[in-house]
């Protein structure tokens, strides 16, 4: 599995810890930055992550900003991207089970690092339930 990851300045510290976790598991990671806490515009770092998932260069993406909203709004403009704003492990689990989320969107200023890492673990392992959820996620795109 290959993971694309990106954030803004509000998520950069958690991003670093998540990259370390992923690498410790032997997972290939493409980190689109940023790499300092200098203030940046989140679309500059989130679009590349979402594009990588849209182009199937990455299997899944992880994005972070302060609230998760700017990052999620940006990522969900991309066809085929289902970015889920997750603020607790159970939401992350349901985002995989019911929504087949392919991008985990973390609100870095509103969750602990421990919660963020637990959500990453769940996002990596939890399967999509399929069934009744398939026709629902197929109705998400505005155009194909
Ligand atoms: C940055 O201050 C903050 O606006 C950003 O991280 C994010 O929360 C935007 O949606």
Short mmCIF file of C-alpha atoms and ligand atoms in Angstrom, two decimals:
data_model
loop_
_atom_site.label_atom_id
_atom_site.label_comp_id
_atom_site.label_asym_id
_atom_site.label_seq_id
_atom_site.Cartn_x
_atom_site.Cartn_y
_atom_site.Cartn_z
CA UNK A 1 0.00 0.00 0.00
CA UNK A 2 1.22 3.48 -0.87
CA UNK A 3 0.02 6.49 1.12
CA UNK A 4 0.10 10.12 -0.02
CA UNK A 5 0.14 12.65 2.82
CA UNK A 6 0.02 16.42 3.12
CA UNK A 7 -1.10 19.14 5.49
CA UNK A 8 -0.75 22.81 6.25
CA UNK A 9 1.25 24.41 9.06
CA UNK A 10 -1.41 23.41 11.62
CA UNK A 11 -1.00 19.74 10.79
CA UNK A 12 2.69 19.52 10.08
CA UNK A 13 3.76 18.14 13.48
CA UNK A 14 1.14 15.40 13.46
CA UNK A 15 2.03 14.66 9.84
CA UNK A 16 5.61 14.00 10.84
CA UNK A 17 4.52 11.54 13.53
CA UNK A 18 2.13 9.81 11.10
CA UNK A 19 4.86 9.46 8.47
CA UNK A 20 7.11 7.86 11.10
CA UNK A 21 4.33 5.45 12.07
CA UNK A 22 3.68 4.48 8.45
CA UNK A 23 7.36 3.98 7.70
CA UNK A 24 7.78 1.87 10.84
CA UNK A 25 5.14 -0.43 9.35
CA UNK A 26 7.05 -0.66 6.06
CA UNK A 27 4.38 1.35 4.22
CA UNK A 28 5.51 3.46 1.26
CA UNK A 29 4.77 7.14 1.86
CA UNK A 30 4.83 10.14 -0.45
CA UNK A 31 4.94 13.27 1.69
CA UNK A 32 3.80 16.35 -0.21
CA UNK A 33 4.74 18.67 2.65
CA UNK A 34 5.00 21.17 4.12
CA UNK A 35 8.09 20.49 6.21
CA UNK A 36 8.14 23.52 8.51
CA UNK A 37 5.55 25.29 10.63
CA UNK A 38 5.69 28.42 8.47
CA UNK A 39 2.21 29.55 7.49
CA UNK A 40 1.06 28.12 4.16
CA UNK A 41 -2.13 27.80 2.10
CA UNK A 42 -3.55 24.30 2.56
CA UNK A 43 -4.72 23.82 -1.08
CA UNK A 44 -1.09 23.97 -2.23
CA UNK A 45 -0.37 20.79 -0.25
CA UNK A 46 -3.73 19.04 -0.28
CA UNK A 47 -4.39 19.10 -4.03
CA UNK A 48 -1.25 17.04 -4.76
CA UNK A 49 -2.35 14.39 -2.26
CA UNK A 50 -5.85 14.19 -3.74
CA UNK A 51 -4.48 14.19 -7.29
CA UNK A 52 -2.25 11.28 -6.39
CA UNK A 53 -5.26 9.31 -5.14
CA UNK A 54 -7.37 10.39 -8.14
CA UNK A 55 -4.61 9.21 -10.50
CA UNK A 56 -4.26 5.97 -8.52
CA UNK A 57 -0.58 6.69 -7.91
CA UNK A 58 -1.35 6.36 -4.20
CA UNK A 59 -3.79 3.84 -2.77
CA UNK A 60 -4.96 6.22 -0.07
CA UNK A 61 -4.31 9.69 1.26
CA UNK A 62 -4.00 11.33 4.65
CA UNK A 63 -4.58 15.07 4.99
CA UNK A 64 -4.48 17.43 7.95
CA UNK A 65 -5.20 21.05 8.70
CA UNK A 66 -6.35 22.84 11.84
CA UNK A 67 -10.05 22.04 11.58
CA UNK A 68 -9.87 19.53 8.76
CA UNK A 69 -12.42 21.55 6.84
CA UNK A 70 -10.18 23.37 4.38
CA UNK A 71 -8.26 20.18 3.66
CA UNK A 72 -11.45 18.16 3.21
CA UNK A 73 -13.14 20.74 1.00
CA UNK A 74 -10.08 20.80 -1.22
CA UNK A 75 -9.61 17.03 -1.48
CA UNK A 76 -13.27 16.34 -2.20
CA UNK A 77 -13.12 18.46 -5.37
CA UNK A 78 -11.22 15.56 -6.94
CA UNK A 79 -13.10 12.83 -8.78
CA UNK A 80 -12.92 9.50 -7.04
CA UNK A 81 -11.73 11.02 -3.79
CA UNK A 82 -13.79 10.34 -0.69
CA UNK A 83 -12.13 12.33 2.06
CA UNK A 84 -13.67 11.77 5.49
CA UNK A 85 -13.30 14.29 8.29
CA UNK A 86 -12.62 12.12 11.34
CA UNK A 87 -12.37 13.33 14.91
CA UNK A 88 -12.52 10.06 16.83
CA UNK A 89 -11.62 6.44 16.13
CA UNK A 90 -15.21 5.30 15.68
CA UNK A 91 -15.85 7.91 12.97
CA UNK A 92 -12.70 6.71 11.19
CA UNK A 93 -13.94 3.13 11.43
CA UNK A 94 -17.35 4.03 9.99
CA UNK A 95 -15.73 6.14 7.27
CA UNK A 96 -14.04 2.99 6.03
CA UNK A 97 -16.93 0.57 6.69
CA UNK A 98 -19.73 2.68 5.21
CA UNK A 99 -18.09 5.29 2.96
CA UNK A 100 -15.05 3.42 1.65
CA UNK A 101 -13.12 6.60 2.49
CA UNK A 102 -9.88 6.73 0.56
CA UNK A 103 -8.59 9.89 2.24
CA UNK A 104 -8.42 10.33 6.02
CA UNK A 105 -8.93 13.97 6.98
CA UNK A 106 -7.64 14.87 10.45
CA UNK A 107 -8.47 18.12 12.30
CA UNK A 108 -5.08 18.45 13.97
CA UNK A 109 -6.06 21.23 16.39
CA UNK A 110 -9.04 19.28 17.73
CA UNK A 111 -7.71 15.79 18.32
CA UNK A 112 -4.79 14.50 20.36
CA UNK A 113 -1.82 12.97 18.62
CA UNK A 114 -2.78 9.64 20.21
CA UNK A 115 -6.26 9.89 18.63
CA UNK A 116 -4.77 10.85 15.28
CA UNK A 117 -2.45 7.84 15.26
CA UNK A 118 -5.24 5.50 16.33
CA UNK A 119 -7.39 6.80 13.48
CA UNK A 120 -4.56 6.17 11.04
CA UNK A 121 -4.27 2.56 12.25
CA UNK A 122 -8.00 2.03 11.77
CA UNK A 123 -8.02 3.76 8.38
CA UNK A 124 -5.31 1.39 7.15
CA UNK A 125 -6.92 -1.84 8.33
CA UNK A 126 -10.69 -1.45 8.39
CA UNK A 127 -12.43 -2.96 5.35
CA UNK A 128 -15.33 -1.46 3.39
CA UNK A 129 -18.55 -3.33 4.19
CA UNK A 130 -19.89 -3.08 0.63
CA UNK A 131 -23.51 -4.25 0.34
CA UNK A 132 -26.03 -1.45 0.68
CA UNK A 133 -23.22 1.12 0.82
CA UNK A 134 -22.00 0.46 -2.72
CA UNK A 135 -24.88 2.15 -4.54
CA UNK A 136 -24.68 5.06 -2.08
CA UNK A 137 -21.03 5.84 -2.70
CA UNK A 138 -21.61 5.38 -6.44
CA UNK A 139 -24.15 8.23 -6.25
CA UNK A 140 -21.64 10.68 -4.71
CA UNK A 141 -19.94 11.99 -7.90
CA UNK A 142 -21.59 14.85 -9.79
CA UNK A 143 -20.13 13.58 -13.06
CA UNK A 144 -18.17 10.54 -14.15
C1 LIG B 1 -4.97 27.63 9.66
O1 LIG B 1 -4.92 28.65 10.61
C2 LIG B 1 -6.35 27.08 9.55
O2 LIG B 1 -7.21 28.01 8.99
C3 LIG B 1 -6.33 25.84 8.71
O3 LIG B 1 -5.45 24.92 9.29
C4 LIG B 1 -7.63 25.09 8.56
O4 LIG B 1 -8.25 24.91 9.80
C5 LIG B 1 -8.54 25.58 7.55
O5 LIG B 1 -9.59 25.01 7.25
#
